[in-house]
CSV table of N, CA and C in Angstrom, one decimal:
chain,number,residue,atom,x,y,z
A,23,ASP,N,-14.3,-7.5,13.6
A,23,ASP,CA,-14.5,-6.6,12.4
A,23,ASP,C,-13.1,-6.0,12.1
A,24,ARG,N,-12.4,-5.5,13.1
A,24,ARG,CA,-11.1,-4.8,12.9
A,24,ARG,C,-10.1,-5.9,12.3
A,25,ARG,N,-10.1,-7.1,12.9
A,25,ARG,CA,-9.2,-8.1,12.4
A,25,ARG,C,-9.5,-8.5,11.0
A,26,GLN,N,-10.8,-8.6,10.7
A,26,GLN,CA,-11.1,-8.9,9.3
A,26,GLN,C,-10.7,-7.8,8.3
A,27,ARG,N,-10.9,-6.6,8.7
A,27,ARG,CA,-10.4,-5.5,7.9
A,27,ARG,C,-8.9,-5.5,7.7
A,28,GLN,N,-8.2,-5.8,8.7
A,28,GLN,CA,-6.7,-5.8,8.6
A,28,GLN,C,-6.3,-6.9,7.6
A,29,MET,N,-7.0,-8.1,7.7
A,29,MET,CA,-6.7,-9.2,6.8
A,29,MET,C,-6.9,-8.8,5.3
A,30,CYS,N,-8.0,-8.1,5.1
A,30,CYS,CA,-8.4,-7.6,3.7
A,30,CYS,C,-7.3,-6.7,3.2
A,31,ILE,N,-6.9,-5.7,4.0
A,31,ILE,CA,-5.8,-4.8,3.6
A,31,ILE,C,-4.5,-5.5,3.3
A,32,ARG,N,-4.1,-6.4,4.2
A,32,ARG,CA,-2.9,-7.2,4.0
A,32,ARG,C,-3.0,-8.0,2.7
A,33,ASP,N,-4.1,-8.7,2.5
A,33,ASP,CA,-4.3,-9.5,1.4
A,33,ASP,C,-4.2,-8.7,0.1
A,34,SER,N,-4.7,-7.5,0.1
A,34,SER,CA,-4.6,-6.7,-1.1
A,34,SER,C,-3.3,-6.0,-1.3
A,35,ILE,N,-2.5,-5.7,-0.3
A,35,ILE,CA,-1.2,-5.1,-0.4
A,35,ILE,C,-0.1,-6.1,-0.6
A,36,TYR,N,-0.1,-7.2,0.1
A,36,TYR,CA,1.0,-8.2,0.0
A,36,TYR,C,1.3,-8.6,-1.4
A,37,PRO,N,0.3,-9.0,-2.2
A,37,PRO,CA,0.6,-9.4,-3.6
A,37,PRO,C,1.4,-8.4,-4.4
A,38,THR,N,1.1,-7.1,-4.1
A,38,THR,CA,1.8,-6.0,-4.8
A,38,THR,C,3.3,-6.0,-4.4
A,39,PHE,N,3.6,-6.2,-3.1
A,39,PHE,CA,5.0,-6.3,-2.7
A,39,PHE,C,5.7,-7.5,-3.3
A,40,LYS,N,5.0,-8.6,-3.4
A,40,LYS,CA,5.6,-9.8,-4.0
A,40,LYS,C,5.9,-9.6,-5.4
A,41,LEU,N,5.0,-8.9,-6.1
A,41,LEU,CA,5.3,-8.6,-7.6
A,41,LEU,C,6.4,-7.6,-7.7
A,42,GLU,N,6.5,-6.6,-6.8
A,42,GLU,CA,7.6,-5.7,-6.9
A,42,GLU,C,8.9,-6.4,-6.7
A,43,GLU,N,8.9,-7.3,-5.7
A,43,GLU,CA,10.1,-8.2,-5.4
A,43,GLU,C,10.5,-9.0,-6.7
A,44,GLY,N,9.4,-9.6,-7.3
A,44,GLY,CA,9.6,-10.4,-8.5
A,44,GLY,C,10.3,-9.6,-9.6
A,45,ARG,N,9.8,-8.3,-9.7
A,45,ARG,CA,10.3,-7.4,-10.8
A,45,ARG,C,11.8,-7.2,-10.5
A,46,GLU,N,12.2,-6.9,-9.3
A,46,GLU,CA,13.6,-6.7,-8.9
A,46,GLU,C,14.4,-7.9,-9.2
A,47,LEU,N,13.9,-9.1,-8.8
A,47,LEU,CA,14.6,-10.3,-9.1
A,47,LEU,C,14.8,-10.6,-10.6
A,48,LEU,N,13.8,-10.3,-11.4
A,48,LEU,CA,14.0,-10.4,-12.8
A,48,LEU,C,15.0,-9.5,-13.4
A,49,GLN,N,15.1,-8.3,-12.8
A,49,GLN,CA,16.0,-7.3,-13.3
A,49,GLN,C,17.5,-7.5,-12.8
A,50,TYR,N,17.6,-7.9,-11.6
A,50,TYR,CA,19.0,-7.9,-11.0
A,50,TYR,C,19.6,-9.3,-10.8
A,51,THR,N,18.8,-10.3,-11.1
A,51,THR,CA,19.4,-11.7,-11.0
A,51,THR,C,19.2,-12.4,-12.3
A,52,ASP,N,19.9,-13.6,-12.3
A,52,ASP,CA,19.6,-14.5,-13.5
A,52,ASP,C,18.8,-15.7,-13.1
A,53,LYS,N,18.1,-15.6,-11.9
A,53,LYS,CA,17.3,-16.7,-11.5
A,53,LYS,C,16.2,-16.9,-12.6
A,54,SER,N,15.8,-18.2,-12.7
A,54,SER,CA,14.7,-18.5,-13.7
A,54,SER,C,13.4,-18.0,-13.2
A,55,ILE,N,12.5,-17.8,-14.1
A,55,ILE,CA,11.1,-17.3,-13.7
A,55,ILE,C,10.5,-18.3,-12.8
A,56,SER,N,10.7,-19.6,-13.1
A,56,SER,CA,10.1,-20.6,-12.2
A,56,SER,C,10.7,-20.6,-10.8
A,57,THR,N,12.0,-20.3,-10.7
A,57,THR,CA,12.6,-20.2,-9.4
A,57,THR,C,12.1,-19.0,-8.6
A,58,ILE,N,11.9,-17.9,-9.3
A,58,ILE,CA,11.4,-16.6,-8.7
A,58,ILE,C,10.0,-16.8,-8.3
A,59,SER,N,9.1,-17.5,-9.1
A,59,SER,CA,7.7,-17.7,-8.7
A,59,SER,C,7.7,-18.6,-7.5
A,60,GLU,N,8.5,-19.6,-7.4
A,60,GLU,CA,8.5,-20.5,-6.2
A,60,GLU,C,9.1,-19.8,-5.0
A,61,PHE,N,10.1,-19.0,-5.2
A,61,PHE,CA,10.7,-18.2,-4.1
A,61,PHE,C,9.7,-17.3,-3.5
A,62,LEU,N,8.8,-16.7,-4.3
A,62,LEU,CA,7.8,-15.7,-3.8
A,62,LEU,C,6.5,-16.4,-3.4
A,63,CYS,N,6.5,-17.7,-3.4
A,63,CYS,CA,5.4,-18.5,-2.9
A,63,CYS,C,4.1,-18.4,-3.7
A,64,PHE,N,4.3,-18.2,-5.0
A,64,PHE,CA,3.1,-18.2,-5.9
A,64,PHE,C,2.8,-19.7,-6.0
A,65,SER,N,1.5,-20.0,-6.2
A,65,SER,CA,1.0,-21.4,-6.3
A,65,SER,C,1.6,-22.1,-7.5
A,66,SER,N,1.9,-21.3,-8.6
A,66,SER,CA,2.5,-21.9,-9.8
A,66,SER,C,3.2,-20.8,-10.6
A,67,GLN,N,4.0,-21.2,-11.6
A,67,GLN,CA,4.6,-20.2,-12.4
A,67,GLN,C,3.6,-19.5,-13.3
A,68,SER,N,2.5,-20.2,-13.7
A,68,SER,CA,1.5,-19.5,-14.5
A,68,SER,C,0.7,-18.5,-13.6
A,69,HIS,N,0.5,-18.7,-12.3
A,69,HIS,CA,-0.1,-17.7,-11.5
A,69,HIS,C,0.8,-16.5,-11.4
A,70,PHE,N,2.1,-16.6,-11.2
A,70,PHE,CA,3.0,-15.5,-11.2
A,70,PHE,C,2.9,-14.7,-12.5
A,71,HIS,N,3.0,-15.5,-13.6
A,71,HIS,CA,2.9,-14.9,-14.9
A,71,HIS,C,1.7,-14.0,-15.1
A,72,THR,N,0.5,-14.6,-14.7
A,72,THR,CA,-0.8,-13.9,-14.9
A,72,THR,C,-0.8,-12.6,-14.0
A,73,ALA,N,-0.4,-12.8,-12.7
A,73,ALA,CA,-0.4,-11.7,-11.8
A,73,ALA,C,0.5,-10.6,-12.2
A,74,PHE,N,1.7,-11.0,-12.7
A,74,PHE,CA,2.7,-10.0,-13.1
A,74,PHE,C,2.2,-9.2,-14.3
A,75,LYS,N,1.6,-9.9,-15.3
A,75,LYS,CA,1.1,-9.2,-16.5
A,75,LYS,C,0.0,-8.3,-16.1
A,76,LYS,N,-0.9,-8.7,-15.2
A,76,LYS,CA,-2.0,-7.8,-14.8
A,76,LYS,C,-1.5,-6.6,-14.1
A,77,GLN,N,-0.4,-6.7,-13.3
A,77,GLN,CA,0.1,-5.6,-12.5
A,77,GLN,C,0.9,-4.6,-13.4
A,78,PHE,N,1.8,-5.2,-14.3
A,78,PHE,CA,2.7,-4.4,-15.0
A,78,PHE,C,2.4,-4.2,-16.5
A,79,GLY,N,1.5,-5.0,-17.0
A,79,GLY,CA,1.1,-4.9,-18.5
A,79,GLY,C,2.0,-5.7,-19.4
A,80,ILE,N,3.0,-6.4,-18.9
A,80,ILE,CA,3.8,-7.3,-19.7
A,80,ILE,C,4.2,-8.5,-18.9
A,81,THR,N,4.6,-9.6,-19.6
A,81,THR,CA,4.9,-10.8,-18.9
A,81,THR,C,6.3,-10.7,-18.2
A,82,PRO,N,6.6,-11.6,-17.3
A,82,PRO,CA,7.9,-11.6,-16.7
A,82,PRO,C,9.0,-11.7,-17.7
A,83,SER,N,8.9,-12.6,-18.7
A,83,SER,CA,9.9,-12.8,-19.7
A,83,SER,C,10.1,-11.6,-20.6
A,84,GLU,N,9.0,-10.9,-20.9
A,84,GLU,CA,9.1,-9.7,-21.7
A,84,GLU,C,9.8,-8.6,-20.9
A,85,TYR,N,9.5,-8.5,-19.6
A,85,TYR,CA,10.1,-7.5,-18.7
A,85,TYR,C,11.6,-7.8,-18.7
A,86,ARG,N,12.0,-9.0,-18.4
A,86,ARG,CA,13.4,-9.3,-18.4
A,86,ARG,C,14.1,-9.0,-19.7
A,87,LYS,N,13.5,-9.3,-20.8
A,87,LYS,CA,14.1,-9.0,-22.1
A,87,LYS,C,14.3,-7.5,-22.3
A,88,GLN,N,13.3,-6.7,-21.9
A,88,GLN,CA,13.4,-5.2,-21.9
A,88,GLN,C,14.6,-4.7,-21.1
A,89,GLN,N,14.8,-5.3,-20.0
A,89,GLN,CA,15.9,-4.9,-19.1
A,89,GLN,C,17.3,-5.2,-19.7
A,90,ASN,N,17.3,-6.3,-20.5
A,90,ASN,CA,18.6,-6.7,-21.0
A,90,ASN,C,18.9,-6.0,-22.4
A,91,ASP,N,17.9,-5.3,-23.0
A,91,ASP,CA,18.2,-4.7,-24.2
A,91,ASP,C,18.9,-3.4,-24.1
């Protein structure tokens, strides 16, 4: 039971850390979104795109554009 509970906590927290890392990579590097999603071990670029938009309310490309304006 304790082990299962730890896995649930990890599974719910870890994606948030991955998305925070993705946000920093978008802001501070010129790596492509495809490269970032692969680096963060998302199953696909579209999965990264969807998760990022759900977390932050904008797409990765919109976020990068905002940072460059």
